[in-house]
């Protein structure tokens, strides 16, 4: 459905600009965000910000693995009641671990959104300015538009990344 709508949009753009020269470009937004200077800095900031959470999760995981091993080793020697108690304790720790992991995941996603929003806003501004300055009719995101083939000459990823880096240095 999404491809169909984009195709219709593309055809309409071509029909509206039939009299004028049509100049179309494509960029890989994911690559620009991931490899640009501001994107790299944001990713490093995110990694350092959540290093403690990851270390905590790793510690919890090791603790769970140890408890599981103990349970398996002692399973034959424990009474039924002691075995059930250990299994209940293990299940509770697994549930706590999963809850903690989900909580960290939500915090990570929120922090990622907060860090990437200004970059994406600036990127959209840079793309619009670049398109106007260089006479482009349309600039599409390679990933979202479903482009299967596009000539290298219409791939603006590196040019847009350079413009974004320059624009963000000025901030």
Coordinates of C-alpha atoms in Angstrom, one line a residue:
X1 CA 0.0 0.0 0.0
X2 CA 2.8 2.4 1.0
X3 CA 4.6 1.7 -2.3
X4 CA 1.4 2.2 -4.3
X5 CA 0.9 5.6 -2.6
X6 CA 4.5 6.6 -3.2
X7 CA 4.2 5.5 -6.9
X8 CA 1.1 7.6 -7.3
X9 CA 2.8 10.6 -5.7
X10 CA 5.8 10.1 -8.0
X11 CA 3.6 9.9 -11.1
X12 CA 1.7 13.1 -10.0
X13 CA 5.0 14.9 -9.5
X14 CA 6.1 13.9 -12.9
X15 CA 2.8 14.9 -14.5
X16 CA 2.8 18.3 -12.8
X17 CA 6.3 19.1 -13.9
X18 CA 6.1 17.7 -17.4
X19 CA 6.8 21.1 -18.9
X20 CA 9.8 21.8 -16.7
X21 CA 12.9 19.8 -16.3
X22 CA 12.5 17.1 -13.6
X23 CA 15.4 16.6 -11.3
X24 CA 15.1 13.9 -8.7
X25 CA 17.5 12.8 -6.1
X26 CA 17.7 10.1 -3.4
X27 CA 19.4 9.9 -0.1
X28 CA 19.8 7.2 2.5
X29 CA 18.5 8.9 5.7
X30 CA 19.7 6.1 7.9
X31 CA 23.2 6.4 6.6
X32 CA 23.2 10.2 7.0
X33 CA 22.0 10.0 10.5
X34 CA 24.3 7.2 11.6
X35 CA 27.5 8.4 9.9
X36 CA 27.2 12.2 10.1
X37 CA 29.2 14.0 12.8
X38 CA 26.1 14.9 14.9
X39 CA 24.7 11.4 14.5
X40 CA 28.0 9.8 15.6
X41 CA 28.2 12.1 18.6
X42 CA 24.6 11.4 19.6
X43 CA 25.3 7.6 19.4
X44 CA 28.4 7.9 21.5
X45 CA 26.5 10.0 24.1
X46 CA 23.8 7.4 24.2
X47 CA 26.3 4.5 24.6
X48 CA 28.0 6.3 27.5
X49 CA 24.7 7.3 29.1
X50 CA 23.4 3.8 29.2
X51 CA 26.6 1.9 29.9
X52 CA 25.7 1.6 33.6
X53 CA 22.3 0.1 32.7
X54 CA 23.9 -2.4 30.3
X55 CA 26.4 -3.4 33.0
X56 CA 23.6 -3.8 35.5
X57 CA 21.7 -6.0 33.1
X58 CA 24.8 -8.1 32.4
X59 CA 25.3 -8.6 36.2
X60 CA 21.7 -9.6 36.6
X61 CA 22.0 -12.1 33.7
X62 CA 25.1 -13.7 35.3
X63 CA 23.2 -14.0 38.6
X64 CA 20.3 -15.7 36.8
X65 CA 22.6 -18.1 35.0
X66 CA 24.3 -19.0 38.3
X67 CA 21.0 -19.5 40.0
X68 CA 19.8 -21.7 37.2
X69 CA 22.9 -23.8 37.3
X70 CA 22.5 -24.3 41.1
X71 CA 18.9 -25.3 40.6
X72 CA 19.8 -27.9 38.0
X73 CA 22.7 -29.3 40.1
X74 CA 20.8 -29.4 43.3
X75 CA 17.5 -30.5 41.8
X76 CA 18.0 -34.2 42.7
X77 CA 19.2 -33.5 46.3
X78 CA 16.6 -31.0 47.3
X79 CA 13.3 -31.9 48.9
X80 CA 10.1 -31.1 46.9
X81 CA 9.4 -28.0 49.0
X82 CA 13.0 -26.7 48.7
X83 CA 13.0 -27.3 45.0
X84 CA 9.7 -25.4 44.5
X85 CA 11.0 -22.6 46.7
X86 CA 14.2 -22.3 44.5
X87 CA 12.1 -22.5 41.3
X88 CA 9.8 -19.7 42.5
X89 CA 12.8 -17.6 43.5
X90 CA 14.3 -18.2 40.0
X91 CA 11.1 -17.3 38.2
X92 CA 10.7 -14.1 40.3
X93 CA 14.3 -13.1 39.4
X94 CA 13.6 -13.8 35.7
X95 CA 10.5 -11.7 35.8
X96 CA 12.4 -8.9 37.5
X97 CA 15.2 -9.1 35.0
X98 CA 12.7 -8.9 32.1
X99 CA 10.9 -6.0 33.7
X100 CA 14.2 -4.2 34.2
X101 CA 15.2 -4.9 30.5
X102 CA 11.9 -3.5 29.3
X103 CA 12.3 -0.4 31.4
X104 CA 15.8 0.2 30.2
X105 CA 14.6 -0.3 26.6
X106 CA 11.9 2.3 27.0
X107 CA 14.4 4.7 28.6
X108 CA 16.9 4.1 25.7
X109 CA 14.2 4.7 23.1
X110 CA 13.1 7.9 24.7
X111 CA 16.7 9.2 25.0
X112 CA 17.4 8.2 21.4
X113 CA 14.3 10.2 20.3
X114 CA 15.4 13.2 22.3
X115 CA 18.9 13.1 20.9
X116 CA 17.9 12.5 17.3
X117 CA 15.0 14.9 17.0
X118 CA 17.2 18.1 16.6
X119 CA 19.4 16.2 14.1
X120 CA 16.4 15.1 12.1
X121 CA 14.8 18.5 12.2
X122 CA 18.1 20.1 10.9
X123 CA 18.5 17.3 8.3
X124 CA 15.1 18.0 6.9
X125 CA 15.9 21.7 6.7
X126 CA 19.3 20.9 5.0
X127 CA 17.6 18.6 2.5
X128 CA 15.0 21.3 1.6
X129 CA 17.6 24.0 1.2
X130 CA 19.9 21.7 -0.8
X131 CA 16.9 20.8 -3.1
X132 CA 15.9 24.4 -3.7
X133 CA 19.5 25.6 -4.2
X134 CA 20.3 22.8 -6.7
X135 CA 16.9 22.8 -8.5
X136 CA 15.6 19.4 -7.5
X137 CA 11.9 18.7 -8.1
X138 CA 11.9 16.0 -5.4
X139 CA 14.4 14.2 -3.1
X140 CA 13.3 10.8 -1.7
X141 CA 14.6 8.6 1.1
X142 CA 15.9 5.5 -0.5
X143 CA 14.6 3.2 2.3
X144 CA 11.1 4.6 2.7
X145 CA 10.4 5.1 -1.0
X146 CA 11.1 1.6 -1.9
X147 CA 13.6 2.6 -4.5
X148 CA 15.1 -0.6 -6.0
X149 CA 17.4 1.2 -8.5
X150 CA 18.7 4.7 -8.8
X151 CA 21.8 5.9 -10.7
X152 CA 24.7 6.9 -8.5
X153 CA 24.5 10.4 -9.9
X154 CA 21.2 10.9 -8.2
X155 CA 22.4 9.6 -4.8
X156 CA 22.8 12.7 -2.7
X157 CA 23.6 10.9 0.6
X158 CA 27.2 12.1 0.8
X159 CA 26.4 15.6 -0.3
X160 CA 23.6 15.9 2.2
X161 CA 25.8 14.4 5.0
X162 CA 28.4 17.0 4.3
X163 CA 25.8 19.8 4.4
X164 CA 24.4 18.5 7.7
X165 CA 27.8 18.3 9.2
X166 CA 28.5 21.9 8.1
X167 CA 25.1 23.1 9.4
X168 CA 25.5 21.4 12.8
X169 CA 29.0 22.8 13.3
X170 CA 27.6 26.2 13.1
X171 CA 25.3 25.5 16.1

